[in-house]
Short mmCIF file of C-alpha atoms in Angstrom, two decimals:
data_model
loop_
_atom_site.label_atom_id
_atom_site.label_comp_id
_atom_site.label_asym_id
_atom_site.label_seq_id
_atom_site.Cartn_x
_atom_site.Cartn_y
_atom_site.Cartn_z
CA MET A 19 -0.08 -0.05 0.06
CA HIS A 20 1.41 3.38 -1.02
CA CYS A 21 0.88 6.40 1.02
CA ALA A 22 0.26 9.81 -0.70
CA CYS A 23 1.09 12.00 2.01
CA PRO A 24 4.28 13.98 1.13
CA HIS A 25 5.44 13.97 4.76
CA PHE A 26 5.15 10.36 5.27
CA LYS A 27 9.00 9.78 4.85
CA GLU A 28 9.81 12.72 6.95
CA ARG A 29 7.63 11.42 9.64
CA GLN A 30 9.33 8.09 9.49
CA LEU A 31 12.74 9.85 9.81
CA CYS A 32 11.59 11.89 12.78
CA HIS A 33 9.82 9.21 14.96
CA PRO A 34 13.07 7.43 15.45
CA ARG A 35 15.19 10.78 16.13
CA SER A 36 12.44 11.82 18.67
CA ASP A 37 12.91 8.10 20.54
CA THR A 38 16.65 8.74 20.38
CA ILE A 39 16.34 11.96 22.08
CA GLN A 40 13.77 10.74 24.55
CA ASN A 41 16.06 7.66 25.48
CA CYS A 42 19.08 10.07 25.83
CA PHE A 43 17.20 12.16 28.29
CA GLU A 44 16.03 9.28 30.23
CA ASN A 45 19.51 7.98 30.43
CA VAL A 46 20.79 11.16 31.59
CA GLY A 47 18.23 11.09 34.50
CA LEU A 48 19.29 7.71 35.44
CA LEU A 49 22.81 8.80 35.29
CA PHE A 50 22.45 12.00 37.32
CA LYS A 51 20.26 9.73 39.96
CA LEU A 52 23.13 6.97 40.29
CA TYR A 53 25.76 9.90 40.48
CA CYS A 54 23.52 11.69 43.45
CA LEU A 55 23.25 8.19 45.19
CA ALA A 56 26.92 7.29 44.60
CA VAL A 57 28.15 10.80 46.04
CA MET A 58 25.71 10.66 49.11
CA THR A 59 26.99 7.04 49.75
CA LEU A 60 30.64 8.26 49.66
CA VAL A 61 29.99 11.37 52.01
CA ALA A 62 28.04 9.22 54.34
CA ALA A 63 30.74 6.44 54.61
CA ALA A 64 33.53 9.32 55.15
CA TYR A 65 31.46 10.71 57.72
CA THR A 66 30.73 7.77 59.73
CA VAL A 67 34.45 7.11 59.94
CA ALA A 68 35.61 10.76 60.60
CA LEU A 69 32.71 11.27 63.33
CA ARG A 70 33.84 7.93 64.92
CA TYR A 71 37.23 9.29 64.76
CA THR A 72 36.49 12.68 66.47
CA ARG A 73 34.60 11.16 69.12
CA THR A 74 37.05 8.47 70.32
CA THR A 75 40.46 10.01 69.95
CA ALA A 76 39.87 13.62 71.13
CA GLU A 77 41.03 14.53 74.70
CA ASP A 78 38.78 17.76 74.81
CA LEU A 79 35.54 16.52 73.37
CA TYR A 80 33.41 19.01 71.46
CA PHE A 81 29.83 19.63 72.18
CA ALA A 82 27.62 17.65 69.68
CA THR A 83 24.63 20.03 69.98
CA THR A 84 27.06 22.84 68.70
CA ALA A 85 28.22 20.68 65.85
CA VAL A 86 24.55 20.18 64.86
CA CYS A 87 23.73 23.56 64.90
CA ILE A 88 26.93 24.86 62.89
CA THR A 89 25.74 22.14 60.11
CA GLU A 90 22.68 23.76 59.86
CA VAL A 91 24.21 27.23 59.46
CA ILE A 92 26.55 25.94 56.68
CA LYS A 93 23.84 23.99 54.66
CA LEU A 94 21.69 27.42 54.87
CA LEU A 95 24.57 29.35 53.27
CA LEU A 96 24.91 26.58 50.59
CA SER A 97 21.43 26.68 49.77
CA VAL A 98 21.22 30.36 49.53
CA GLY A 99 24.41 30.16 47.20
CA LEU A 100 22.67 27.60 45.22
CA LEU A 101 19.33 29.53 44.90
CA ALA A 102 21.32 32.73 43.67
CA LYS A 103 22.72 30.61 41.01
CA GLU A 104 19.75 29.15 40.03
CA THR A 105 17.92 32.19 39.59
CA GLY A 106 20.83 33.82 37.74
CA SER A 107 20.41 37.34 38.94
CA PHE A 108 20.33 39.51 41.89
CA GLY A 109 16.91 40.75 41.30
CA ARG A 110 15.35 37.16 40.68
CA PHE A 111 17.17 36.01 43.53
CA LYS A 112 16.05 39.05 46.12
CA ALA A 113 12.11 38.54 44.61
CA SER A 114 12.35 34.47 45.20
CA LEU A 115 13.45 35.13 48.85
CA SER A 116 10.74 37.74 49.43
CA GLU A 117 8.11 35.80 47.91
CA HIS A 118 8.88 32.13 49.14
CA VAL A 119 11.00 32.89 52.45
CA LEU A 120 9.96 36.37 54.11
CA GLY A 121 6.44 36.34 52.66
CA SER A 122 5.49 32.86 53.38
CA PRO A 123 5.11 32.62 57.11
CA LYS A 124 2.80 29.33 56.49
CA GLU A 125 5.68 27.82 54.58
CA LEU A 126 8.23 28.42 57.08
CA MET A 127 5.59 26.81 59.74
CA LYS A 128 5.21 23.82 57.49
CA LEU A 129 8.93 23.08 57.27
CA SER A 130 9.61 23.71 60.75
CA VAL A 131 8.04 20.37 61.41
CA PRO A 132 10.71 18.31 59.90
CA SER A 133 13.35 20.89 61.29
CA LEU A 134 12.18 20.15 64.87
CA VAL A 135 11.98 16.09 63.96
CA TYR A 136 15.31 16.27 62.44
CA ALA A 137 16.57 18.05 65.54
CA VAL A 138 15.21 15.52 68.07
CA GLN A 139 16.67 12.72 65.66
CA ASN A 140 20.31 13.97 65.75
CA ASN A 141 20.40 14.75 69.36
CA MET A 142 19.05 11.07 69.98
CA ALA A 143 21.55 9.72 67.73
CA PHE A 144 24.62 11.01 69.89
CA LEU A 145 22.80 10.26 73.08
CA ALA A 146 22.18 6.63 71.72
CA LEU A 147 25.94 6.56 70.78
CA SER A 148 27.09 7.73 73.99
CA ASN A 149 25.26 4.68 75.63
CA LEU A 150 25.50 1.79 73.12
CA ASP A 151 28.32 0.21 71.34
CA ALA A 152 28.73 1.41 67.79
CA ALA A 153 28.35 -1.92 66.17
CA VAL A 154 25.07 -2.32 68.26
CA TYR A 155 23.88 1.30 67.30
CA GLN A 156 24.52 0.67 63.35
CA VAL A 157 22.62 -2.45 63.46
CA THR A 158 19.63 -1.09 65.42
CA TYR A 159 19.36 2.14 63.61
CA GLN A 160 18.72 0.39 60.09
CA LEU A 161 15.20 -0.01 61.52
CA LYS A 162 14.61 3.08 59.94
CA ILE A 163 14.44 1.61 56.54
CA PRO A 164 11.18 -0.35 57.20
CA CYS A 165 10.12 2.59 59.19
CA THR A 166 10.57 4.89 56.37
CA ALA A 167 8.71 2.43 54.06
CA LEU A 168 5.69 2.14 56.55
CA CYS A 169 5.86 5.79 56.48
CA THR A 170 5.75 6.05 52.74
CA VAL A 171 2.84 3.88 52.40
CA LEU A 172 0.74 5.57 55.03
CA MET A 173 1.70 9.15 54.34
CA LEU A 174 2.20 9.04 50.41
CA ASN A 175 -0.40 6.31 49.56
CA ARG A 176 2.24 4.53 47.88
CA THR A 177 2.21 0.95 47.36
CA LEU A 178 5.18 -1.47 47.39
CA SER A 179 5.52 -4.83 46.03
CA LYS A 180 6.10 -7.97 47.83
CA LEU A 181 9.44 -8.00 46.28
CA GLN A 182 10.19 -4.48 47.45
CA TRP A 183 9.01 -5.58 51.27
CA ILE A 184 11.09 -8.59 51.03
CA SER A 185 14.05 -6.61 49.80
CA VAL A 186 13.63 -4.00 52.68
CA PHE A 187 13.89 -6.60 55.53
CA MET A 188 16.48 -8.64 53.43
CA LEU A 189 18.73 -5.01 53.69
CA CYS A 190 18.02 -5.02 57.32
CA GLY A 191 19.22 -8.69 57.78
CA GLY A 192 22.32 -8.09 55.87
CA VAL A 193 23.22 -4.92 57.80
CA THR A 194 22.78 -6.89 60.89
CA LEU A 195 25.03 -9.60 59.84
CA VAL A 196 27.81 -7.06 58.50
CA GLN A 197 27.73 -5.36 62.07
CA TRP A 198 26.99 -8.65 64.12
CA LYS A 199 30.59 -8.95 65.94
CA PRO A 200 32.91 -6.46 64.48
CA VAL A 201 36.29 -6.74 66.20
CA GLN A 202 37.27 -3.25 67.33
CA ALA A 203 40.73 -1.83 67.59
CA THR A 204 39.91 1.11 69.88
CA LYS A 205 40.45 0.49 73.53
CA VAL A 206 38.10 3.48 74.66
CA VAL A 207 35.78 2.62 77.43
CA VAL A 208 33.01 4.65 77.91
CA GLU A 209 30.23 4.14 80.99
CA GLN A 210 27.16 3.09 78.99
CA ASN A 211 23.39 2.67 79.92
CA PRO A 212 21.88 0.30 77.27
CA LEU A 213 18.24 0.92 78.32
CA LEU A 214 18.63 4.67 77.65
CA GLY A 215 20.49 4.00 74.55
CA PHE A 216 18.03 1.63 73.02
CA GLY A 217 15.21 4.14 74.17
CA ALA A 218 17.06 7.17 72.26
CA ILE A 219 17.61 4.94 69.01
CA ALA A 220 14.03 3.91 69.09
CA ILE A 221 13.16 7.67 69.12
CA ALA A 222 15.66 8.50 66.38
CA VAL A 223 14.40 5.68 64.32
CA LEU A 224 10.76 6.89 64.17
CA CYS A 225 11.85 10.55 63.83
CA SER A 226 14.07 9.63 60.64
CA GLY A 227 11.09 7.77 59.04
CA PHE A 228 8.48 10.56 59.73
CA ALA A 229 10.59 13.49 58.99
CA GLY A 230 12.10 11.99 55.73
CA VAL A 231 8.81 10.96 54.18
CA TYR A 232 7.16 14.46 55.23
CA PHE A 233 9.96 16.36 53.54
CA GLU A 234 9.42 14.07 50.63
CA LYS A 235 5.73 14.78 50.37
CA VAL A 236 6.36 18.64 50.78
CA LEU A 237 8.95 18.74 48.10
CA LYS A 238 6.96 16.66 45.34
CA SER A 239 3.65 18.57 46.14
CA SER A 240 4.68 21.71 44.43
CA ASP A 241 6.90 23.11 41.95
CA THR A 242 8.81 25.31 44.65
CA SER A 243 12.49 25.29 44.16
CA LEU A 244 14.38 22.67 45.94
CA TRP A 245 16.82 25.30 47.46
CA VAL A 246 13.86 27.44 48.63
CA ARG A 247 12.49 24.55 50.67
CA ASN A 248 16.05 23.90 52.10
CA ILE A 249 16.47 27.38 53.20
CA GLN A 250 12.74 27.26 54.87
CA MET A 251 13.86 24.09 56.71
CA TYR A 252 17.36 25.29 57.70
CA LEU A 253 16.25 28.83 58.85
CA SER A 254 13.81 26.68 61.45
CA GLY A 255 16.47 24.18 61.98
CA ILE A 256 19.13 26.82 63.15
CA VAL A 257 16.61 28.20 65.74
CA VAL A 258 15.65 24.83 67.11
CA THR A 259 19.20 23.34 67.29
CA LEU A 260 20.71 26.62 68.77
CA ALA A 261 17.88 26.42 71.54
CA GLY A 262 18.69 22.77 72.00
CA ALA A 263 22.45 23.43 72.62
CA TYR A 264 21.96 25.90 75.30
CA LEU A 265 19.13 23.84 76.87
CA SER A 266 21.29 20.54 77.15
CA ASP A 267 24.81 22.07 77.38
CA GLY A 268 24.36 25.77 78.23
CA ALA A 269 26.35 25.99 81.59
CA GLU A 270 29.34 24.13 80.06
CA ILE A 271 28.93 26.09 76.60
CA LYS A 272 29.05 29.47 78.60
CA HIS A 273 32.26 28.09 80.72
CA LYS A 274 34.22 26.48 78.24
CA GLY A 275 32.84 28.30 74.72
CA PHE A 276 30.70 27.38 71.79
CA PHE A 277 33.69 25.97 69.78
CA TYR A 278 35.28 23.97 72.71
CA GLY A 279 37.28 20.89 71.50
CA TYR A 280 36.93 22.14 67.77
CA THR A 281 39.92 20.70 65.38
CA TYR A 282 40.32 20.23 61.97
CA TYR A 283 39.01 17.07 61.78
CA VAL A 284 35.72 18.41 63.49
CA TRP A 285 35.44 21.03 60.79
CA PHE A 286 35.61 18.42 58.30
CA VAL A 287 32.81 16.19 59.91
CA ILE A 288 30.75 19.35 59.85
CA PHE A 289 31.52 19.71 56.40
CA LEU A 290 30.66 16.26 55.33
CA ALA A 291 27.33 16.31 57.13
CA SER A 292 26.49 19.72 55.47
CA VAL A 293 27.33 18.26 51.95
CA GLY A 294 25.46 14.96 52.83
CA GLY A 295 22.36 16.96 54.08
CA LEU A 296 22.25 18.74 50.68
CA TYR A 297 22.67 15.64 48.77
CA THR A 298 20.14 13.84 50.66
CA SER A 299 17.49 16.75 49.66
CA VAL A 300 18.31 15.95 46.26
CA VAL A 301 18.12 12.34 46.50
CA VAL A 302 14.58 12.76 47.99
CA LYS A 303 13.67 15.16 45.41
CA TYR A 304 14.46 13.01 42.39
CA THR A 305 14.19 9.44 43.89
CA ASP A 306 12.45 8.69 46.97
CA ASN A 307 13.36 8.14 50.70
CA ILE A 308 13.77 4.34 50.47
CA MET A 309 16.49 4.75 48.14
CA LYS A 310 18.08 7.01 50.38
CA GLY A 311 17.95 4.30 53.04
CA PHE A 312 19.59 1.78 50.77
CA SER A 313 22.31 4.41 50.03
CA ALA A 314 23.05 4.90 53.76
CA ALA A 315 23.16 0.94 54.18
CA ALA A 316 25.72 0.74 51.51
CA ALA A 317 27.57 3.55 53.09
CA ILE A 318 27.65 1.15 56.29
CA VAL A 319 29.59 -1.47 54.35
CA LEU A 320 32.07 0.85 53.00
CA SER A 321 32.45 2.50 56.48
CA THR A 322 33.40 -1.03 57.86
CA ILE A 323 35.80 -1.60 54.95
CA ALA A 324 37.32 1.85 55.92
CA SER A 325 37.60 0.64 59.52
CA VAL A 326 39.21 -2.57 58.41
CA ILE A 327 42.10 -0.44 56.83
CA LEU A 328 42.17 2.40 59.60
CA PHE A 329 41.37 0.94 62.79
CA GLY A 330 42.17 -2.87 62.48
CA LEU A 331 38.87 -4.51 62.28
CA GLN A 332 38.67 -7.99 60.98
CA ILE A 333 36.33 -9.08 58.17
CA THR A 334 34.35 -12.18 59.24
CA LEU A 335 31.98 -14.89 57.52
CA THR A 336 29.07 -12.94 58.88
CA PHE A 337 30.43 -9.36 57.09
CA ALA A 338 30.80 -11.45 54.00
CA LEU A 339 27.23 -12.81 54.16
CA GLY A 340 25.88 -9.51 55.00
CA ALA A 341 27.59 -7.61 52.32
CA LEU A 342 25.95 -10.13 49.87
CA LEU A 343 22.72 -9.67 51.23
CA VAL A 344 22.97 -6.01 51.06
CA CYS A 345 23.93 -6.11 47.39
CA ILE A 346 21.01 -8.46 46.45
CA SER A 347 18.51 -6.49 48.35
CA ILE A 348 19.52 -3.15 46.49
CA TYR A 349 19.32 -4.84 43.17
CA LEU A 350 15.75 -6.43 43.92
CA TYR A 351 14.53 -3.12 45.09
CA GLY A 352 15.40 -1.46 41.94
CA LEU A 353 13.94 -4.00 39.55
CA PRO A 354 11.26 -2.11 37.68
CA ARG A 355 7.69 -2.80 38.32
CA GLN A 356 5.42 -4.28 35.68
CA ASP A 357 3.33 -1.43 34.23
CA THR A 358 -0.27 -3.17 34.00
CA THR A 359 -1.85 -0.06 32.56
CA SER A 360 -0.47 -0.22 28.87
CA ILE A 361 -1.23 -3.87 28.81
CA GLN A 362 -4.91 -3.45 29.87
CA GLN A 363 -5.46 -0.66 27.63
CA GLY A 364 -3.74 -2.84 24.49
CA GLU A 365 -6.38 -5.49 25.66
CA THR A 366 -9.35 -3.04 25.61
CA ALA A 367 -8.44 -1.76 22.05
CA SER A 368 -8.23 -5.39 20.82
CA LYS A 369 -11.47 -6.22 22.09
CA GLU A 370 -12.96 -3.07 20.41
CA ARG A 371 -11.33 -3.82 17.15
CA ILE A 372 -12.93 -7.21 17.39
CA ILE A 373 -16.41 -5.95 18.06
CA GLY A 374 -16.14 -3.59 15.24
CA VAL A 375 -15.34 -6.35 12.76
#
């Protein structure tokens, strides 16, 4: 059959080209997501190792509450700079701040919720680490992954496949095996209260799941710039963490100073926490919060490997099995779900054609 349309050949040539361009955009999006997840994983791994070093080797121990507050300040400054770059001119930058930050008290109040919850989470994490062994803490804290999955289902009305649920709990099992009985090289002995530590980590897990999914919902419910949302949240975060620092360590801070015990390593930890926080926002914006949890689990594996090199930990059979489970669970969770919509539409169209005949 011959088509008389003069543009028939042109359309034949354009369609493959359009598909190629679309595939290129999809590949760029996939590469960008993988890049963000990889950087966040590496930053989280380096942060864990560096933080452990500063909390176990320093004689003049710094205040964790002040470090959390300074981290919020740096994240705010970085977000302001990135927003200025995104807007492209001082006029648009000023207008964006006036409209979305200074002129939107309701939005600031909305973002104060995750700020408060994240502040509680960070302080509970430090309290838990002060009363639990690092390995026990890392194992128990991975309960944030199924907690995040549950909050995703309840708050975002999102469904997870059976395979995804299996992969979530498989990951928890893998991380448990990885951190089951690591041989610690450090000989630092700290008086611990396990009951208090477990209570603190339970609160931290609940805060992590709720705050992460809440922030994801806010990000994906509007077209507001990611950096504007970060500025809104970090402004509240500074107020909350500063108040928490003086409520918790106010007397000692007045006596010793806000930056007591700060070294280059402490500033490096704060820098990693700031960069990691921004990458977390990007990952939440363009992927989802459970993928962030899987990235954190992979960072634990890398942190353990780094600890073998730096602190003399010994790799055991449980570590090898746990690492394998983590890799398998990441692969299973990333498998594409079958889209039944197009299948059903195709079946409906076929039935209509049959009826028409």
